[in-house]
């Protein structure tokens, strides 16, 4: 049956009088274009905004005093919770360990097994050094024992000492590296407390986050870690220390998560780096920040370790002048020999 005054096109559609098949074909093409453009616009609107790559370092302290075991036990419990949450979100951590953690982790089969799980989850096992200029010295130094003791005397001694007991000298940076290689034979990354004294860098550590320099804006500009902008990496700083080329990223010490979130959210490229400690005072901020990252990056696709960022060449490199790299305080005179 057909409608009066109407015709039928080749596709069997009924057409009012006066409308040709050519006109219908044109209308179909126009409709198709409108639908395609609408779908494309919807797709563009659904695209997430670009975010930077990011790394998260966790410092695990030396506790170089008589209460070492008590504080390390507490930190280990916190560290395992931090790693479990990162694993749930597919976020990779750069786990920076002071040397005594080698004895602590490897002396217990369950802790040694945990270390292997961290490696299999592709977290990076890195080093953490507190030099003689730090309040909480780890007992290792680039200086001789007498020179190190002179530093400690000049600094007023250990700021935990009055409460927790005396500190111990353990050896050179070669000894420091030997300890950490028990945890990771290929260790190459860390935070070596080299902000003011680049000789705090062991030969093995070629990737570091503690240069003291900012990695955005003017090359070689110094900035403190507590500033949330310090985590912004637009480039890798490169310099030579003791004849060895080193490469530095920078991190923000994240005492509060909100300022780090704000800077991260302002970035569309580059790398944002943060550091927390396995400390009860920082767990909540760390957790809040990981929740934020998971919302921004549900698959953890932009998560990297320190070594991965440098070795995957995610940032350009800029070379620091030799005098800028090594412009730090000279060590004090050696203690009198008697």
Tab-separated table of C-alpha atoms in Angstrom:
chain	number	residue	atom	x	y	z
A	1	UNK	CA	0.000	0.000	0.000
A	2	UNK	CA	1.210	3.530	-0.836
A	3	UNK	CA	0.178	6.924	0.402
A	4	UNK	CA	-1.577	9.167	-2.113
A	5	UNK	CA	0.699	11.770	-3.615
A	6	UNK	CA	3.790	9.998	-2.378
A	7	UNK	CA	6.502	7.997	-4.023
A	8	UNK	CA	9.049	5.480	-2.856
A	9	UNK	CA	12.840	5.787	-3.105
A	10	UNK	CA	15.214	2.935	-3.844
A	11	UNK	CA	15.493	2.092	-0.176
A	12	UNK	CA	11.764	1.716	0.151
A	13	UNK	CA	11.218	5.001	2.003
A	14	UNK	CA	7.962	6.840	1.275
A	15	UNK	CA	8.586	10.356	0.005
A	16	UNK	CA	6.198	13.270	-0.088
A	17	UNK	CA	5.452	14.599	-3.546
A	18	UNK	CA	8.116	16.895	-4.965
A	19	UNK	CA	11.050	15.416	-2.998
A	20	UNK	CA	13.508	13.588	-5.198
A	21	UNK	CA	15.715	10.648	-4.342
A	22	UNK	CA	18.739	12.930	-4.847
A	23	UNK	CA	17.435	15.260	-2.119
A	24	UNK	CA	16.928	12.336	0.245
A	25	UNK	CA	20.451	11.107	-0.393
A	26	UNK	CA	21.794	14.553	0.426
A	27	UNK	CA	19.759	14.624	3.631
A	28	UNK	CA	21.135	11.238	4.629
A	29	UNK	CA	24.702	12.420	4.102
A	30	UNK	CA	24.018	15.553	6.139
A	31	UNK	CA	22.474	13.523	8.940
A	32	UNK	CA	25.441	11.168	8.943
A	33	UNK	CA	27.871	14.095	9.185
A	34	UNK	CA	25.922	15.576	12.105
A	35	UNK	CA	25.959	12.255	13.944
A	36	UNK	CA	29.674	11.748	13.301
A	37	UNK	CA	30.547	15.249	14.490
A	38	UNK	CA	28.398	14.779	17.568
A	39	UNK	CA	30.120	11.491	18.404
A	40	UNK	CA	33.542	13.071	17.894
A	41	UNK	CA	32.623	15.971	20.162
A	42	UNK	CA	31.397	13.561	22.819
A	43	UNK	CA	34.644	11.601	22.550
A	44	UNK	CA	36.736	14.732	22.939
A	45	UNK	CA	34.744	15.783	25.976
A	46	UNK	CA	35.293	12.379	27.563
A	47	UNK	CA	39.082	12.494	27.191
A	48	UNK	CA	40.811	12.949	30.591
A	49	UNK	CA	43.052	15.976	30.946
A	50	UNK	CA	46.792	15.293	30.674
A	51	UNK	CA	48.670	14.689	33.921
A	52	UNK	CA	52.391	14.529	34.653
A	53	UNK	CA	54.390	11.418	35.385
A	54	UNK	CA	55.113	11.055	39.089
A	55	UNK	CA	57.374	9.273	41.539
A	56	UNK	CA	56.993	8.678	45.253
A	57	UNK	CA	60.006	8.041	47.479
A	58	UNK	CA	59.727	6.620	50.978
A	59	UNK	CA	62.579	7.386	53.387
A	60	UNK	CA	63.354	4.740	55.980
A	61	UNK	CA	65.515	6.291	58.666
A	62	UNK	CA	68.752	5.058	60.260
A	63	UNK	CA	67.834	5.371	63.970
A	64	UNK	CA	71.515	5.309	64.901
A	65	UNK	CA	71.036	5.050	68.657
A	66	UNK	CA	70.301	2.532	71.386
A	67	UNK	CA	66.568	2.470	70.655
A	68	UNK	CA	67.219	1.411	67.053
A	69	UNK	CA	65.170	-1.806	67.170
A	70	UNK	CA	62.068	-0.205	68.687
A	71	UNK	CA	61.858	2.560	66.098
A	72	UNK	CA	62.738	0.273	63.188
A	73	UNK	CA	59.989	-2.175	64.173
A	74	UNK	CA	57.475	0.672	64.156
A	75	UNK	CA	58.696	2.002	60.800
A	76	UNK	CA	58.662	-1.443	59.219
A	77	UNK	CA	55.018	-1.933	60.174
A	78	UNK	CA	54.138	1.424	58.630
A	79	UNK	CA	56.210	0.766	55.505
A	80	UNK	CA	54.401	-2.503	54.810
A	81	UNK	CA	51.049	-0.695	54.966
A	82	UNK	CA	52.290	2.034	52.627
A	83	UNK	CA	53.494	-0.553	50.125
A	84	UNK	CA	50.230	-2.522	50.338
A	85	UNK	CA	48.212	0.578	49.471
A	86	UNK	CA	50.537	1.464	46.604
A	87	UNK	CA	50.228	-2.092	45.273
A	88	UNK	CA	46.425	-1.868	45.382
A	89	UNK	CA	46.637	1.196	43.109
A	90	UNK	CA	49.456	-0.127	40.859
A	91	UNK	CA	51.678	2.740	42.026
A	92	UNK	CA	55.409	2.086	42.139
A	93	UNK	CA	57.476	3.333	45.078
A	94	UNK	CA	61.157	4.149	45.347
A	95	UNK	CA	61.918	2.614	48.741
A	96	UNK	CA	64.961	4.387	50.176
A	97	UNK	CA	66.599	2.424	52.980
A	98	UNK	CA	69.308	3.444	55.436
A	99	UNK	CA	72.116	0.848	55.735
A	100	UNK	CA	71.044	-0.769	59.004
A	101	UNK	CA	67.834	-1.877	57.265
A	102	UNK	CA	69.925	-4.530	55.492
A	103	UNK	CA	70.576	-6.317	58.776
A	104	UNK	CA	67.015	-5.725	59.936
A	105	UNK	CA	65.295	-7.089	56.836
A	106	UNK	CA	67.628	-9.998	56.128
A	107	UNK	CA	67.838	-11.268	59.711
A	108	UNK	CA	64.213	-12.447	59.639
A	109	UNK	CA	62.774	-14.839	57.033
A	110	UNK	CA	59.392	-13.096	56.871
A	111	UNK	CA	60.959	-9.674	56.382
A	112	UNK	CA	63.389	-11.086	53.820
A	113	UNK	CA	60.429	-12.591	51.953
A	114	UNK	CA	58.656	-9.221	52.064
A	115	UNK	CA	61.699	-7.576	50.481
A	116	UNK	CA	61.539	-10.049	47.595
A	117	UNK	CA	57.829	-9.328	47.126
A	118	UNK	CA	58.562	-5.607	46.907
A	119	UNK	CA	61.089	-6.268	44.168
A	120	UNK	CA	58.685	-8.520	42.247
A	121	UNK	CA	56.079	-5.750	42.459
A	122	UNK	CA	58.653	-3.570	40.655
A	123	UNK	CA	59.262	-1.126	43.473
A	124	UNK	CA	62.808	0.230	43.372
A	125	UNK	CA	65.095	-0.586	46.307
A	126	UNK	CA	67.238	2.511	46.795
A	127	UNK	CA	69.491	4.013	49.446
A	128	UNK	CA	69.099	6.715	52.073
A	129	UNK	CA	72.012	8.470	53.763
A	130	UNK	CA	72.091	10.875	56.704
A	131	UNK	CA	75.498	12.502	56.598
A	132	UNK	CA	77.454	13.946	59.528
A	133	UNK	CA	75.684	17.271	58.997
A	134	UNK	CA	72.272	15.719	59.699
A	135	UNK	CA	70.844	15.631	63.210
A	136	UNK	CA	70.133	11.908	62.895
A	137	UNK	CA	73.469	10.639	61.528
A	138	UNK	CA	73.566	7.079	60.172
A	139	UNK	CA	77.163	6.444	61.231
A	140	UNK	CA	78.722	6.413	57.744
A	141	UNK	CA	80.801	9.183	56.205
A	142	UNK	CA	83.020	10.236	53.304
A	143	UNK	CA	85.263	11.695	56.007
A	144	UNK	CA	87.700	9.860	58.226
A	145	UNK	CA	86.439	8.820	61.630
A	146	UNK	CA	88.201	11.751	63.301
A	147	UNK	CA	86.864	14.243	60.760
A	148	UNK	CA	83.362	12.838	61.154
A	149	UNK	CA	83.583	13.127	64.926
A	150	UNK	CA	84.745	16.725	64.507
A	151	UNK	CA	81.627	17.435	62.451
A	152	UNK	CA	79.442	15.908	65.140
A	153	UNK	CA	81.112	17.941	67.882
A	154	UNK	CA	80.726	21.124	65.829
A	155	UNK	CA	77.055	20.381	65.210
A	156	UNK	CA	76.448	19.822	68.928
A	157	UNK	CA	76.171	16.076	68.637
A	158	UNK	CA	73.203	13.887	67.912
A	159	UNK	CA	69.835	15.584	68.460
A	160	UNK	CA	68.354	12.287	69.677
A	161	UNK	CA	71.311	11.436	71.880
A	162	UNK	CA	70.130	12.899	75.185
A	163	UNK	CA	66.947	10.801	75.040
A	164	UNK	CA	67.847	7.699	73.064
A	165	UNK	CA	71.518	7.091	73.734
A	166	UNK	CA	74.816	7.485	71.950
A	167	UNK	CA	75.466	7.161	68.216
A	168	UNK	CA	77.955	4.855	66.519
A	169	UNK	CA	80.513	5.309	63.737
A	170	UNK	CA	80.154	2.403	61.274
A	171	UNK	CA	82.498	3.215	58.436
A	172	UNK	CA	83.095	4.803	55.045
A	173	UNK	CA	80.742	5.266	52.108
A	174	UNK	CA	82.266	2.110	50.633
A	175	UNK	CA	81.009	0.293	53.720
A	176	UNK	CA	77.671	2.074	53.300
A	177	UNK	CA	77.331	0.782	49.731
A	178	UNK	CA	78.345	-2.754	50.702
A	179	UNK	CA	75.483	-2.839	53.218
A	180	UNK	CA	72.899	-1.661	50.718
A	181	UNK	CA	74.083	-4.046	48.023
A	182	UNK	CA	72.942	-6.861	50.266
A	183	UNK	CA	69.421	-5.554	49.632
A	184	UNK	CA	69.893	-4.655	45.972
A	185	UNK	CA	73.158	-5.699	44.268
A	186	UNK	CA	72.437	-3.215	41.456
A	187	UNK	CA	71.584	-0.247	43.667
A	188	UNK	CA	72.052	3.046	41.850
A	189	UNK	CA	69.466	5.475	43.285
A	190	UNK	CA	68.832	7.278	46.526
A	191	UNK	CA	68.672	10.417	48.606
A	192	UNK	CA	72.172	10.945	49.946
A	193	UNK	CA	71.758	14.171	51.944
A	194	UNK	CA	74.054	15.833	49.402
A	195	UNK	CA	72.316	19.228	49.373
A	196	UNK	CA	75.351	21.010	50.820
A	197	UNK	CA	78.096	18.426	50.579
A	198	UNK	CA	78.264	16.474	47.313
A	199	UNK	CA	80.990	14.186	48.671
A	200	UNK	CA	78.171	12.526	50.621
A	201	UNK	CA	77.420	10.699	47.347
A	202	UNK	CA	78.845	7.162	47.258
A	203	UNK	CA	80.304	6.175	43.900
A	204	UNK	CA	77.477	3.697	43.276
A	205	UNK	CA	74.691	6.272	43.571
A	206	UNK	CA	74.285	7.924	40.184
A	207	UNK	CA	70.588	8.902	40.468
A	208	UNK	CA	69.655	11.084	43.412
A	209	UNK	CA	66.861	13.368	44.656
A	210	UNK	CA	68.745	15.470	47.203
A	211	UNK	CA	70.841	17.891	45.178
A	212	UNK	CA	69.270	20.932	46.829
A	213	UNK	CA	68.561	22.404	43.394
A	214	UNK	CA	65.171	22.958	41.791
A	215	UNK	CA	64.468	21.232	38.468
A	216	UNK	CA	62.218	23.914	37.008
A	217	UNK	CA	62.959	27.446	35.909
A	218	UNK	CA	66.546	28.661	36.137
A	219	UNK	CA	69.155	25.880	36.228
A	220	UNK	CA	71.086	25.569	39.501
A	221	UNK	CA	68.618	27.529	41.628
A	222	UNK	CA	68.365	26.221	45.196
A	223	UNK	CA	65.052	25.515	46.885
A	224	UNK	CA	64.002	23.726	50.082
A	225	UNK	CA	62.067	20.442	49.985
A	226	UNK	CA	59.190	21.731	52.103
A	227	UNK	CA	58.084	23.939	49.185
A	228	UNK	CA	55.481	22.005	47.161
A	229	UNK	CA	56.871	23.467	43.916
A	230	UNK	CA	60.146	21.657	44.663
A	231	UNK	CA	58.506	18.463	43.417
A	232	UNK	CA	58.076	19.949	39.921
A	233	UNK	CA	60.593	18.433	37.497
A	234	UNK	CA	60.802	20.014	34.052
A	235	UNK	CA	64.271	18.568	33.444
A	236	UNK	CA	66.944	16.349	35.005
A	237	UNK	CA	69.931	18.160	36.494
A	238	UNK	CA	73.252	16.567	35.545
A	239	UNK	CA	76.645	17.099	37.152
A	240	UNK	CA	79.951	15.408	37.916
A	241	UNK	CA	81.012	14.487	41.454
A	242	UNK	CA	84.269	12.643	42.167
A	243	UNK	CA	84.699	12.044	38.435
A	244	UNK	CA	81.306	10.302	38.131
A	245	UNK	CA	78.325	11.706	36.248
A	246	UNK	CA	75.245	12.036	38.487
A	247	UNK	CA	71.657	12.785	37.556
A	248	UNK	CA	69.245	14.462	39.942
A	249	UNK	CA	65.488	14.612	40.171
A	250	UNK	CA	63.860	16.636	42.917
A	251	UNK	CA	61.107	15.929	45.394
A	252	UNK	CA	58.771	17.780	47.716
A	253	UNK	CA	58.718	16.658	51.348
A	254	UNK	CA	54.977	16.148	51.680
A	255	UNK	CA	54.090	17.135	55.231
A	256	UNK	CA	50.588	17.933	53.943
A	257	UNK	CA	48.968	16.353	50.906
A	258	UNK	CA	46.792	19.274	49.790
A	259	UNK	CA	49.610	21.576	48.532
A	260	UNK	CA	51.167	18.672	46.595
A	261	UNK	CA	47.801	17.899	45.013
A	262	UNK	CA	47.449	21.521	43.967
A	263	UNK	CA	50.820	21.648	42.213
A	264	UNK	CA	50.283	18.236	40.597
A	265	UNK	CA	46.883	19.353	39.290
A	266	UNK	CA	48.434	22.442	37.702
A	267	UNK	CA	50.850	20.327	35.634
A	268	UNK	CA	50.097	18.869	32.194
A	269	UNK	CA	53.540	17.368	31.577
A	270	UNK	CA	56.863	16.746	33.269
A	271	UNK	CA	57.320	14.785	36.491
A	272	UNK	CA	56.116	15.494	40.005
A	273	UNK	CA	58.087	13.938	42.875
A	274	UNK	CA	57.226	13.574	46.546
A	275	UNK	CA	58.826	11.982	49.584
A	276	UNK	CA	57.381	10.678	52.811
A	277	UNK	CA	58.884	8.785	55.714
A	278	UNK	CA	57.705	5.504	57.177
A	279	UNK	CA	56.564	7.511	60.171
A	280	UNK	CA	53.251	7.490	62.078
A	281	UNK	CA	53.036	11.264	61.612
A	282	UNK	CA	52.954	11.012	57.801
A	283	UNK	CA	50.797	7.964	57.083
A	284	UNK	CA	47.505	9.829	56.661
A	285	UNK	CA	48.913	12.433	54.277
A	286	UNK	CA	50.580	9.670	52.237
A	287	UNK	CA	47.302	7.755	52.098
A	288	UNK	CA	45.307	10.825	51.063
A	289	UNK	CA	47.797	11.582	48.313
A	290	UNK	CA	47.628	8.041	46.918
A	291	UNK	CA	43.827	8.258	46.877
A	292	UNK	CA	44.154	11.490	44.893
A	293	UNK	CA	46.596	9.917	42.418
A	294	UNK	CA	44.332	6.907	41.971
A	295	UNK	CA	41.457	9.179	41.003
A	296	UNK	CA	43.659	11.040	38.516
A	297	UNK	CA	45.410	7.902	37.215
A	298	UNK	CA	43.217	4.845	37.927
A	299	UNK	CA	45.571	2.353	36.268
A	300	UNK	CA	48.800	3.837	37.656
A	301	UNK	CA	49.936	4.411	34.071
A	302	UNK	CA	51.983	7.514	34.928
A	303	UNK	CA	53.655	6.012	38.003
A	304	UNK	CA	57.427	5.514	37.759
A	305	UNK	CA	60.398	4.842	40.013
A	306	UNK	CA	63.339	7.216	40.209
A	307	UNK	CA	65.535	5.116	37.908
A	308	UNK	CA	62.725	4.574	35.400
A	309	UNK	CA	62.140	8.291	34.937
A	310	UNK	CA	65.790	8.905	34.159
A	311	UNK	CA	66.448	5.779	32.112
A	312	UNK	CA	63.242	6.089	30.084
A	313	UNK	CA	64.312	9.660	29.243
A	314	UNK	CA	60.967	11.148	30.211
A	315	UNK	CA	62.623	14.546	30.752
A	316	UNK	CA	65.321	16.552	28.982
A	317	UNK	CA	68.681	16.852	30.736
A	318	UNK	CA	70.508	20.055	31.674
A	319	UNK	CA	74.123	20.128	32.818
A	320	UNK	CA	75.179	22.080	35.890
A	321	UNK	CA	78.504	23.910	35.916
A	322	UNK	CA	81.167	22.184	38.014
A	323	UNK	CA	81.462	25.083	40.454
A	324	UNK	CA	77.684	25.052	41.002
A	325	UNK	CA	77.589	21.313	41.691
A	326	UNK	CA	80.431	21.296	44.185
A	327	UNK	CA	79.871	24.627	45.925
A	328	UNK	CA	79.248	23.250	49.425
A	329	UNK	CA	80.645	23.794	52.924
A	330	UNK	CA	84.154	22.550	53.595
A	331	UNK	CA	84.483	19.961	56.369
A	332	UNK	CA	85.857	21.209	59.706
A	333	UNK	CA	89.433	20.546	60.707
A	334	UNK	CA	90.163	16.995	61.804
A	335	UNK	CA	89.930	16.326	65.526
A	336	UNK	CA	93.292	16.536	67.333
A	337	UNK	CA	95.241	13.290	67.186
A	338	UNK	CA	96.098	12.227	70.723
